[in-house]
Coordinates of C-alpha atoms and ligand atoms in Angstrom, one line a residue:
X1011 CA 34.0 90.0 49.2
X1012 CA 37.8 90.0 49.0
X1013 CA 39.1 91.0 45.6
X1014 CA 42.6 89.5 45.2
X1015 CA 43.0 90.4 41.6
X1016 CA 43.5 93.8 40.0
X1017 CA 42.0 93.7 36.5
X1018 CA 44.3 95.3 34.0
X1019 CA 42.9 98.1 31.8
X1020 CA 44.4 97.9 28.4
X1021 CA 44.7 101.1 26.4
X1022 CA 42.3 101.9 23.6
X1023 CA 44.1 103.5 20.7
X1024 CA 42.1 105.1 17.9
X1025 CA 42.7 103.1 14.7
X1026 CA 44.3 104.9 11.8
X1027 CA 41.3 104.3 9.6
X1028 CA 39.3 106.7 11.8
X1029 CA 41.8 109.5 11.0
X1030 CA 42.4 108.7 7.3
X1031 CA 38.9 107.6 6.5
X1032 CA 40.4 104.8 4.4
X1033 CA 39.7 101.1 5.0
X1034 CA 42.9 99.1 5.6
X1035 CA 43.2 95.6 4.3
X1036 CA 44.7 92.9 6.5
X1037 CA 45.5 89.2 5.8
X1038 CA 44.0 88.0 9.1
X1039 CA 41.6 89.5 11.6
X1040 CA 40.7 87.7 14.8
X1041 CA 37.5 88.8 16.5
X1042 CA 37.6 88.3 20.3
X1043 CA 40.6 88.4 22.7
X1044 CA 39.6 85.5 25.0
X1045 CA 41.9 82.6 25.4
X1046 CA 41.1 81.3 22.0
X1047 CA 41.4 84.6 20.0
X1048 CA 44.7 85.4 21.8
X1049 CA 46.1 82.0 21.0
X1050 CA 45.0 82.5 17.4
X1051 CA 46.9 85.8 17.2
X1052 CA 50.0 84.2 18.7
X1053 CA 49.9 81.2 16.5
X1054 CA 49.4 83.2 13.3
X1055 CA 52.2 85.6 14.3
X1056 CA 54.4 82.6 15.0
X1057 CA 53.8 81.5 11.4
X1058 CA 54.8 85.0 10.2
X1059 CA 51.2 86.2 9.6
X1060 CA 50.5 89.8 10.9
X1061 CA 47.2 89.8 12.6
X1062 CA 44.7 92.3 13.9
X1063 CA 42.7 91.3 17.1
X1064 CA 39.5 93.1 17.8
X1065 CA 37.9 93.0 21.2
X1066 CA 34.9 94.9 22.5
X1067 CA 36.3 95.0 26.0
X1068 CA 39.6 96.3 27.4
X1069 CA 40.4 93.8 30.1
X1070 CA 40.7 90.0 30.7
X1071 CA 37.9 87.6 31.6
X1072 CA 35.9 89.0 34.5
X1073 CA 34.9 86.7 37.3
X1074 CA 35.5 83.0 37.7
X1075 CA 35.4 80.8 34.6
X1076 CA 38.0 78.3 33.4
X1077 CA 40.3 76.8 35.9
X1078 CA 41.9 73.6 34.5
X1079 CA 44.2 73.6 31.5
X1080 CA 45.2 70.3 30.0
X1081 CA 48.6 69.0 28.8
X1082 CA 47.8 69.4 25.2
X1083 CA 46.8 73.1 25.5
X1084 CA 49.9 73.6 27.6
X1085 CA 52.0 72.1 24.8
X1086 CA 50.4 74.5 22.3
X1087 CA 51.2 77.5 24.6
X1088 CA 54.7 76.1 25.1
X1089 CA 55.2 76.0 21.3
X1090 CA 54.0 79.7 21.3
X1091 CA 56.5 80.6 24.1
X1092 CA 54.1 81.4 26.9
X1093 CA 53.6 78.2 28.9
X1094 CA 56.4 79.2 31.4
X1095 CA 54.5 81.9 33.3
X1096 CA 51.4 79.7 33.3
X1097 CA 53.3 76.8 34.9
X1098 CA 55.0 79.2 37.3
X1099 CA 51.8 80.6 38.6
X1100 CA 49.4 77.6 38.1
X1101 CA 48.9 74.7 40.4
X1102 CA 50.0 71.4 38.9
X1103 CA 47.9 68.3 39.5
X1104 CA 47.2 64.9 38.0
X1105 CA 45.2 62.9 40.6
X1106 CA 41.4 63.0 40.9
X1107 CA 39.4 61.5 43.7
X1108 CA 35.7 60.8 43.7
X1109 CA 33.8 60.4 47.0
X1110 CA 30.3 59.2 47.7
X1111 CA 29.1 60.4 51.0
X1112 CA 32.5 60.6 52.6
X1113 CA 33.8 57.3 51.2
X1114 CA 36.5 57.3 48.4
X1115 CA 35.0 55.3 45.5
X1116 CA 37.3 56.0 42.6
X1117 CA 40.7 57.6 42.0
X1118 CA 42.4 58.4 38.8
X1119 CA 45.9 59.5 37.7
X1120 CA 45.8 61.5 34.4
X1121 CA 49.5 61.1 33.7
X1122 CA 50.9 57.9 35.3
X1123 CA 53.6 57.8 32.7
X1124 CA 56.8 59.8 33.3
X1125 CA 58.9 61.6 30.7
X1126 CA 56.7 64.4 29.5
X1127 CA 57.7 68.1 29.6
X1128 CA 54.2 69.3 30.4
X1129 CA 52.1 68.2 33.4
X1130 CA 48.8 66.5 33.0
X1131 CA 47.0 69.7 34.2
X1132 CA 47.4 73.0 35.8
X1133 CA 44.8 75.0 37.6
X1134 CA 44.9 78.8 37.0
X1135 CA 42.3 81.5 37.1
X1136 CA 41.2 82.4 33.6
X1137 CA 42.1 86.1 34.2
X1138 CA 45.7 85.1 34.9
X1139 CA 45.8 82.9 31.8
X1140 CA 44.5 85.7 29.6
X1141 CA 46.9 88.2 31.1
X1142 CA 49.8 85.9 30.2
X1143 CA 48.5 85.6 26.6
X1144 CA 48.1 89.4 26.3
X1145 CA 51.6 89.9 27.6
X1146 CA 52.9 87.5 25.1
X1147 CA 50.9 89.2 22.3
X1148 CA 52.2 92.6 23.3
X1149 CA 55.7 91.3 23.1
X1150 CA 55.2 90.5 19.4
X1151 CA 55.4 94.2 18.4
X1152 CA 53.7 95.0 15.1
X1153 CA 53.0 91.4 14.3
X1154 CA 49.9 91.6 16.6
X1155 CA 47.8 94.7 16.5
X1156 CA 45.5 94.3 19.6
X1157 CA 42.6 96.7 19.4
X1158 CA 40.7 97.1 22.6
X1159 CA 37.2 98.5 22.7
X1160 CA 36.7 97.6 19.0
X1161 CA 33.4 95.9 18.6
X1162 CA 32.5 94.2 15.3
X1163 CA 28.9 95.3 14.5
X1164 CA 28.5 94.1 10.9
X1165 CA 30.2 92.1 8.3
X1166 CA 30.0 91.3 4.6
X1167 CA 31.7 88.0 3.7
X1168 CA 32.5 87.5 0.0
X1169 CA 34.6 85.0 -2.0
X1170 CA 37.5 87.4 -2.1
X1171 CA 37.5 88.7 1.5
X1172 CA 35.5 90.0 4.4
X1173 CA 34.5 93.6 5.2
X1174 CA 34.0 94.3 8.9
X1175 CA 32.3 97.3 10.5
X1176 CA 33.9 98.0 13.8
X1177 CA 32.5 100.3 16.5
X1178 CA 34.9 102.2 18.8
X1179 CA 34.6 105.0 21.4
X1180 CA 35.4 107.4 18.6
X1181 CA 32.8 106.0 16.2
X1182 CA 32.8 103.2 13.5
X1183 CA 35.3 102.3 10.9
X1184 CA 35.7 99.7 8.2
X1185 CA 38.3 97.0 8.1
X1186 CA 39.0 94.7 5.2
X1187 CA 40.3 91.2 5.8
X1188 CA 41.4 88.3 3.6
X1189 CA 40.4 85.9 6.4
X1190 CA 38.5 86.3 9.7
X1191 CA 38.7 83.9 12.7
X1192 CA 35.7 84.4 14.8
X1193 CA 36.6 83.7 18.5
X1194 CA 33.9 85.9 19.9
X1195 CA 32.6 83.4 22.4
X1196 CA 29.4 81.5 23.1
X1197 CA 27.1 84.4 22.2
X1198 CA 29.1 85.0 19.0
X1199 CA 27.9 88.1 17.2
X1200 CA 29.6 86.9 14.1
X1201 CA 27.7 83.7 14.1
X1202 CA 24.5 85.7 14.5
X1203 CA 25.5 88.0 11.6
X1204 CA 25.6 85.1 9.2
X1205 CA 22.5 83.4 10.6
X1206 CA 24.3 80.1 11.2
X1207 CA 22.6 77.5 13.4
X1208 CA 24.0 76.4 16.8
X1209 CA 22.4 73.1 17.7
X1210 CA 22.5 70.9 20.7
X1211 CA 21.2 70.6 24.2
X1212 CA 20.8 73.3 26.9
X1213 CA 20.8 72.0 30.4
X1214 CA 18.4 73.2 33.2
X1215 CA 20.8 72.3 36.0
X1216 CA 22.3 75.2 37.9
X1217 CA 25.6 75.2 39.7
X1218 CA 27.0 77.6 42.2
X1219 CA 30.6 78.8 42.0
X1220 CA 32.2 79.9 45.2
X1221 CA 35.8 81.0 45.0
X1222 CA 37.3 81.2 48.4
X1223 CA 40.7 82.4 49.7
X1224 CA 41.9 80.2 52.4
X1225 CA 44.9 78.3 53.7
X1226 CA 43.7 74.8 53.5
X1227 CA 45.3 71.4 53.9
X1228 CA 43.6 69.7 51.0
X1229 CA 46.1 68.1 48.6
X1230 CA 46.4 69.6 45.1
X1231 CA 44.0 67.1 43.6
X1232 CA 40.6 67.3 42.0
X1233 CA 38.1 66.2 44.6
X1234 CA 34.5 65.4 43.6
X1235 CA 31.7 64.3 46.0
X1236 CA 28.4 62.7 45.1
X1237 CA 25.9 63.2 47.8
X1238 CA 28.2 64.4 50.6
X1239 CA 26.8 64.9 54.1
X1240 CA 27.5 68.7 53.8
X1241 CA 25.4 69.0 50.6
X1242 CA 22.9 66.2 50.6
X1243 CA 21.4 64.9 47.4
X1244 CA 23.8 67.0 45.2
X1245 CA 27.4 67.0 44.1
X1246 CA 30.4 69.2 45.0
X1247 CA 33.7 69.8 43.2
X1248 CA 36.9 71.3 44.7
X1249 CA 39.9 72.6 42.9
X1250 CA 42.9 74.6 44.1
X1251 CA 43.9 77.6 42.0
X1252 CA 46.8 80.1 42.3
X1253 CA 47.1 82.5 45.3
X1254 CA 45.4 80.1 47.7
X1255 CA 42.1 80.6 45.9
X1256 CA 39.9 77.5 46.0
X1257 CA 37.1 76.9 43.5
X1258 CA 34.1 75.1 45.0
X1259 CA 31.2 74.2 42.7
X1260 CA 27.9 73.2 44.4
X1261 CA 25.2 71.5 42.3
X1262 CA 21.9 73.3 43.0
X1263 CA 19.3 71.5 41.0
X1264 CA 16.8 72.8 38.4
X1265 CA 14.6 75.1 40.4
X1266 CA 17.2 77.0 42.4
X1267 CA 16.8 80.8 42.3
X1268 CA 20.2 82.1 41.2
X1269 CA 19.8 85.5 42.9
X1270 CA 18.9 83.9 46.2
X1271 CA 21.7 81.3 46.0
X1272 CA 24.3 84.0 45.4
X1273 CA 23.6 85.8 48.6
X1274 CA 26.4 85.5 51.2
X1275 CA 23.8 84.4 53.8
X1276 CA 23.1 81.4 51.7
X1277 CA 26.7 80.7 50.4
X1278 CA 28.6 81.1 53.7
X1279 CA 26.6 78.4 55.6
X1280 CA 27.1 76.0 52.7
X1281 CA 30.9 76.6 52.8
X1282 CA 31.0 76.3 56.6
X1283 CA 29.1 73.0 56.4
X1284 CA 31.8 71.8 54.0
X1285 CA 35.0 73.3 55.4
X1286 CA 34.1 73.3 59.1
X1287 CA 33.0 76.1 61.4
X1288 CA 36.5 77.0 62.3
X1289 CA 38.1 77.3 58.9
X1290 CA 38.8 80.9 58.0
X1291 CA 38.1 81.9 54.5
X1292 CA 37.1 84.9 52.4
X1293 CA 34.8 84.9 49.5
X1294 CA 36.5 86.1 46.3
X1295 CA 33.7 85.4 43.8
X1296 CA 30.2 83.9 43.7
X1297 CA 28.1 83.2 40.6
X1298 CA 25.6 80.7 39.4
X1299 CA 26.0 79.1 36.0
X1300 CA 24.1 76.9 33.5
X1301 CA 25.5 75.4 30.4
X1302 CA 24.8 73.9 27.0
X1303 CA 26.4 71.2 24.8
X1304 CA 26.1 72.3 21.2
X1305 CA 28.0 73.2 18.0
X1306 CA 27.7 74.9 14.7
X1307 CA 27.0 72.5 11.8
X1308 CA 30.4 73.5 10.3
X1309 CA 33.1 75.9 11.4
X1310 CA 34.3 77.1 8.0
X1311 CA 32.0 79.6 6.2
X1312 CA 34.0 80.7 3.2
X1313 CA 36.5 83.2 4.5
X1314 CA 35.1 83.1 8.0
X1315 CA 36.5 80.5 10.4
X1316 CA 34.8 79.9 13.8
X1317 CA 36.8 78.6 16.8
X1318 CA 36.3 78.1 20.5
X1319 CA 33.0 78.8 22.2
X1320 CA 31.8 80.6 19.1
X1321 CA 31.9 77.3 17.3
X1322 CA 31.0 74.8 20.1
X1323 CA 30.1 74.7 23.7
X1324 CA 30.4 72.0 26.4
X1325 CA 29.6 71.6 30.0
X1326 CA 32.4 72.5 32.4
X1327 CA 32.8 68.9 33.6
X1328 CA 35.9 67.7 31.8
X1329 CA 37.5 71.1 31.3
X1330 CA 37.0 70.9 27.6
X1331 CA 35.9 74.5 26.7
X1332 CA 39.0 76.6 26.5
X1333 CA 41.2 73.5 26.1
X1334 CA 39.4 72.4 22.9
X1335 CA 39.3 76.0 21.6
X1336 CA 43.1 76.2 21.8
X1337 CA 43.2 72.9 19.9
X1338 CA 41.0 74.4 17.2
X1339 CA 43.6 77.1 16.7
X1340 CA 46.5 74.7 16.8
X1341 CA 44.8 72.9 13.9
X1342 CA 43.8 76.1 12.0
X1343 CA 46.7 78.5 12.2
X1344 CA 49.3 76.6 10.2
X1345 CA 46.7 75.8 7.5
X1346 CA 45.7 79.4 7.2
X1347 CA 49.4 80.5 7.1
X1348 CA 50.1 78.1 4.2
X1349 CA 47.1 79.2 2.3
X1350 CA 48.0 82.9 2.8
X1351 CA 51.6 82.1 1.6
X1352 CA 50.1 80.5 -1.5
X1353 CA 51.9 77.2 -0.8
X1354 CA 48.7 75.3 -0.1
X1355 CA 45.4 75.5 -1.8
X1356 CA 42.3 77.0 -0.2
X1357 CA 40.8 73.5 0.2
X1358 CA 43.3 72.8 3.0
X1359 CA 41.0 74.8 5.2
X1360 CA 38.2 72.4 4.6
X1361 CA 40.2 69.9 6.6
X1362 CA 39.7 72.2 9.6
X1363 CA 36.1 71.2 9.5
X1364 CA 36.9 67.6 8.7
X1365 CA 39.2 67.4 11.8
X1366 CA 37.7 69.8 14.4
X1367 CA 34.0 69.0 13.9
X1368 CA 34.5 65.3 15.0
X1369 CA 36.7 66.6 17.8
X1370 CA 33.9 68.9 18.9
X1371 CA 31.5 66.0 18.8
X1372 CA 33.9 63.9 20.9
X1373 CA 34.0 66.7 23.5
X1374 CA 30.3 67.2 23.5
X1375 CA 29.7 63.5 23.8
X1376 CA 32.1 63.2 26.8
X1377 CA 30.8 66.3 28.6
X1378 CA 27.1 65.3 28.0
X1379 CA 27.7 61.9 29.5
X1380 CA 29.4 63.4 32.5
X1381 CA 26.5 65.8 33.0
X1382 CA 24.0 63.0 32.7
X1383 CA 25.8 60.9 35.3
X1384 CA 26.2 63.9 37.7
X1385 CA 22.6 65.1 37.2
X1386 CA 20.5 62.0 36.2
X1387 CA 17.5 63.1 34.2
X1388 CA 15.2 60.1 34.8
X1389 CA 14.6 57.5 37.5
X1390 CA 16.3 54.8 35.4
X1391 CA 19.4 57.0 34.9
X1392 CA 19.5 57.7 38.6
X1393 CA 19.1 54.0 39.4
X1394 CA 22.1 53.2 37.1
X1395 CA 24.2 56.0 38.5
X1396 CA 23.5 54.9 42.1
X1397 CA 24.2 51.3 41.3
X1398 CA 27.5 52.2 39.7
X1399 CA 28.5 54.2 42.8
X1400 CA 27.4 51.3 45.1
X1401 CA 29.4 48.8 43.1
X1402 CA 32.4 51.0 42.7
X1403 CA 33.0 50.9 46.4
X1404 CA 34.0 47.2 46.1
X1405 CA 34.4 46.3 42.4
X1406 CA 37.1 47.6 40.1
X1407 CA 35.0 47.2 36.9
X1408 CA 32.3 49.6 38.2
X1409 CA 34.9 52.4 39.0
X1410 CA 35.2 53.0 35.3
X1411 CA 31.5 53.7 35.1
X1412 CA 31.7 56.5 37.7
X1413 CA 31.8 59.7 35.7
X1414 CA 32.4 63.0 37.5
X1415 CA 33.9 64.4 34.3
X1416 CA 36.2 62.8 31.7
X1417 CA 39.0 65.3 31.5
X1418 CA 40.2 67.0 28.3
X1419 CA 42.3 64.9 26.0
X1420 CA 43.2 65.7 22.4
X1421 CA 41.0 63.9 19.9
X1422 CA 43.0 61.9 17.3
X1423 CA 42.1 62.9 13.7
X1424 CA 41.6 59.2 12.7
X1425 CA 39.7 59.7 9.5
X1426 CA 41.5 62.9 8.3
X1427 CA 42.0 63.4 4.6
X1428 CA 45.5 64.7 5.5
X1429 CA 46.7 61.3 6.9
X1430 CA 48.6 58.8 4.9
X1431 CA 47.6 55.3 6.1
X1432 CA 50.3 53.0 7.4
X1433 CA 51.8 50.6 4.8
X1434 CA 54.1 49.0 7.3
X1435 CA 53.5 47.4 10.7
X1436 CA 54.0 49.6 13.8
X1437 CA 53.6 49.1 17.5
X1438 CA 52.4 51.9 19.9
X1439 CA 50.1 54.8 19.7
X1440 CA 51.8 57.1 17.2
X1441 CA 49.5 56.4 14.3
X1442 CA 48.7 59.0 11.6
X1443 CA 46.2 61.4 13.0
X1444 CA 47.5 61.2 16.6
X1445 CA 49.2 64.1 18.5
X1446 CA 52.9 63.4 18.8
X1447 CA 53.7 62.2 22.3
X1448 CA 56.5 64.0 24.0
X1449 CA 59.7 62.2 25.0
X1450 CA 63.1 63.2 26.4
X1451 CA 66.1 63.5 24.1
X1452 CA 69.5 65.1 24.2
X1453 CA 71.1 67.6 21.9
X1454 CA 74.9 67.8 22.0
X1455 CA 74.6 66.1 25.4
X1456 CA 72.1 68.6 26.9
X1457 CA 68.7 67.3 28.1
X1458 CA 65.9 68.4 25.9
X1459 CA 62.4 67.4 24.8
X1460 CA 61.0 66.1 21.5
X1461 CA 58.2 68.6 21.4
X1462 CA 60.7 71.5 21.7
X1463 CA 61.8 70.4 18.2
X1464 CA 58.4 69.8 16.6
X1465 CA 55.8 72.4 15.5
X1466 CA 55.7 75.5 13.4
X1467 CA 56.8 73.6 10.3
X1468 CA 56.5 70.0 9.0
X1469 CA 59.1 67.8 10.6
X1470 CA 60.7 64.6 9.3
X1471 CA 61.6 62.7 12.4
X1472 CA 64.1 60.2 11.3
X1473 CA 65.6 57.4 13.4
X1474 CA 69.1 57.2 11.8
X1475 CA 70.6 53.8 11.6
X1476 CA 74.1 55.0 10.9
X1477 CA 74.5 58.5 12.2
X1478 CA 73.7 60.0 8.8
X1479 CA 70.7 61.5 7.0
X1480 CA 70.0 60.6 3.4
X1481 CA 70.3 63.6 1.0
X1482 CA 66.9 62.7 -0.4
X1483 CA 65.5 63.5 3.0
X1484 CA 67.4 66.7 3.4
X1485 CA 66.1 67.8 0.0
X1486 CA 62.6 68.3 1.6
X1487 CA 64.0 71.2 3.6
X1488 CA 64.0 73.1 0.3
X1489 CA 60.3 72.5 -0.3
X1490 CA 57.9 75.5 -0.7
X1491 CA 56.2 74.6 2.6
X1492 CA 58.6 74.8 5.6
X1493 CA 60.1 71.3 6.4
X1494 CA 62.9 70.5 8.8
X1495 CA 64.6 67.2 9.5
X1496 CA 65.1 66.0 13.0
X1497 CA 67.4 63.0 13.0
X1498 CA 67.7 60.9 16.2
X1499 CA 71.1 59.3 16.4
X1500 CA 72.7 61.9 14.1
X1501 CA 74.1 65.4 14.3
X1502 CA 74.3 65.5 18.1
X1503 CA 70.7 64.4 18.7
X1504 CA 70.3 61.2 20.8
X1505 CA 67.9 59.2 22.8
X1506 CA 69.9 57.9 25.7
X1507 CA 66.9 56.9 27.8
X1508 CA 65.3 54.9 24.9
X1509 CA 61.9 56.4 25.7
X1510 CA 61.6 58.3 22.4
X1511 CA 62.5 55.2 20.4
X1512 CA 60.1 53.1 22.4
X1513 CA 57.1 55.6 22.1
X1514 CA 57.6 55.9 18.4
X1515 CA 58.6 52.2 17.7
X1516 CA 61.6 53.9 16.2
X1517 CA 63.4 51.0 14.7
X1518 CA 66.5 52.1 12.8
X1519 CA 65.5 53.7 9.5
X1520 CA 62.0 54.7 10.7
X1521 CA 60.6 58.0 9.5
X1522 CA 57.7 60.1 10.7
X1523 CA 56.1 63.0 8.9
X1524 CA 54.8 65.4 11.7
X1525 CA 52.6 68.4 10.9
X1526 CA 53.2 71.9 12.2
X1527 CA 50.6 71.3 14.9
X1528 CA 52.6 68.3 16.2
X1529 CA 50.2 65.7 14.8
X1530 CA 51.5 62.6 13.0
X1531 CA 50.7 62.7 9.2
X1532 CA 52.5 59.6 8.0
X1533 CA 55.2 57.0 9.1
X1534 CA 57.4 54.7 7.2
X1535 CA 59.9 52.0 7.9
X1536 CA 62.4 53.4 5.5
X1537 CA 63.0 56.5 3.4
X1538 CA 61.3 56.4 0.0
X1539 CA 61.3 60.0 -1.2
X1540 CA 58.5 59.3 -3.6
X1541 CA 56.2 58.2 -0.7
X1542 CA 57.3 61.0 1.5
X1543 CA 56.5 63.5 -1.3
X1544 CA 53.0 62.0 -1.6
X1545 CA 52.5 62.1 2.2
X1546 CA 53.7 65.8 2.4
X1547 CA 51.4 66.8 -0.5
X1548 CA 48.5 65.0 1.1
X1549 CA 49.1 66.7 4.5
X1550 CA 49.1 70.1 2.8
X1551 CA 46.0 69.4 0.9
X1552 CA 48.0 69.6 -2.4
X1553 CA 46.7 66.2 -3.6
Ligands
LIG2024 C1 32.0 77.9 35.2 C2 32.9 77.6 34.1 C3 34.1 76.8 34.2 C4 34.9 76.5 33.2 N1 36.0 75.7 33.4 C5 36.8 75.5 32.3 C6 38.0 74.8 32.5 O1 38.3 74.4 33.7 N2 38.8 74.5 31.5 C7 38.4 74.9 30.2 O2 39.2 74.6 29.3 N3 37.3 75.6 30.0 C8 36.5 75.9 31.0 N4 35.4 76.7 30.8 C9 35.1 77.2 29.5 C10 36.0 78.4 29.1 O3 35.8 79.5 30.0 C11 35.6 78.9 27.7 O4 35.5 77.8 26.9 C12 36.5 79.9 27.1 O5 36.5 81.1 27.8 C13 36.2 80.2 25.6 O6 37.2 81.0 25.1 P1 36.8 81.9 23.8 O7 38.1 82.7 23.6 O8 36.3 81.0 22.8 O9 35.6 82.8 24.2 P2 35.5 84.0 25.3 O10 36.4 83.6 26.5 O11 34.1 84.1 25.6 O12 36.1 85.3 24.7 C14 35.3 85.9 23.6 C15 35.9 87.3 23.5 O13 35.2 88.0 22.4 C16 34.8 89.3 22.7 N5 33.7 89.7 21.9 C17 32.5 89.2 21.9 N6 31.7 89.8 20.9 C18 32.6 90.6 20.3 C19 32.4 91.5 19.1 N7 31.2 91.7 18.5 N8 33.5 92.2 18.7 C20 34.7 92.1 19.3 N9 34.9 91.3 20.4 C21 33.8 90.6 20.9 C22 34.5 89.2 24.2 O14 34.6 90.4 24.9 C23 35.6 88.2 24.7 O15 36.7 88.9 25.1 C24 34.6 77.0 31.9 C25 33.5 77.9 31.7 C26 32.7 78.2 32.8 C27 31.5 79.1 32.6

């Protein structure tokens, strides 16, 4: 097998506590340096919270796991200053094609609309993604204390903090934390330590991953085949990754023997049948995976907060695993930062459950439906699936029923206690609870993006009718929680294309309150400071 990637080996440094014998106390400790834990560290640091990250390993994700990263996760990483290297290295795509046999039955475009800074998706090997996140974390200096080969082996969670026992190559030590974010993956030790349940469905289906290095003429699109001639009765998925590495997933069925299926003498003929006898390729990675769709009942357990695979798991169809874990952190970090700063009450963290548990259910529902369509579990489901595929060849309505994976989208927090319901009539999608859509704008004549100016703090997005900003609005910038005013049509900020105004139905005088995670909290047709105050206090959990 051809190994195109050199795994970095990050240095283990003996923690001070091993020398002093004294337990340190830290405001925030993240357990796990996967994509979710590293994002948590970066987001907390961006909010000024120093953070310790403990990981039992000293490298990035080994082997082939996540490939596809969605626009929303890229927007979060862009806010945290690390999307650039991901975009540079990753493969951008937005079109998916679904074939039955060799016939195209359905095609989708995940971002038909122009005027967004981030693409619909990039494909990038998980090891590259994590390496970028580690580089960014290391660039934060003392704000992020990354401790490799530090394995959490026990914890004591109380009302006033959490005591962690951490094992290292030099022996164990004790670390005290005000708050712990558990990002220690699907087999979460932390979840096991508190005996929390993890309920849902484990699937019997097995899939083979074959990552091959080849120069191929396939377009950079997601291609999915039902029942292709080169793999009869099963499905196949093809994605291009960085460095001319192609991910091919072969459905194997329930009774496949994983050890047999991984043997090159089994894998190579499958690949040749698909790619043609003459196509030259090298195998980079082969593995067989199974999956489950399940979640913890709740993600907050006192001062322990669960995120990513530790909190919920999905099937890979739809690329909702890492993508949704990053959105957990987007939701959680600003809340924890405000609670740590004493500017929001502890109960703000309950809204993490209120918002992210329904989002996990949305992801689980979507990925379970895709799995059921791809691998029907009963004769009736198979008959439905085959009928949908038959009809889709000729009838538009049936194409929507074809489900080879509904790709990751952010779930709106429609019923969130942090939202202020509309009092006025608005057009468009930017309702309270929705992620703010990006749009172009100009600042002092230079081209820019709305999302570059949102996030990190609350933003009052104001569509100025007269080039001015009311003093009552500016006064919010003195609030105990960080607030900034972004006035379109004032102070050099303009919307020459009109796209921003159209996406936000931004009639003159319109005001949006946008949260630090770039979600809409409230919107008004004019500035009434009393109503803005109530909306801000509601969004911070202060009411
Ligand atoms: C085949 C496959 C394809 C996938 N494709 C996609 C995709 O295209 N897009 C997508 O978004 N997702 C995808 N996923 C899912 C994605 O890989 C996971 O959702 C993601 O890795 C979860 O990140 P995490 O940080 O929560 O956990 P992990 O990545 O599992 O990281 C957990 C970390 O915690 C550490 N750890 C564990 N226990 C301890 C302990 N006791 N003490 C200290 N450290 C500990 C581990 O070493 C590890 O570094 C795919 C998964 C698979 C298997």
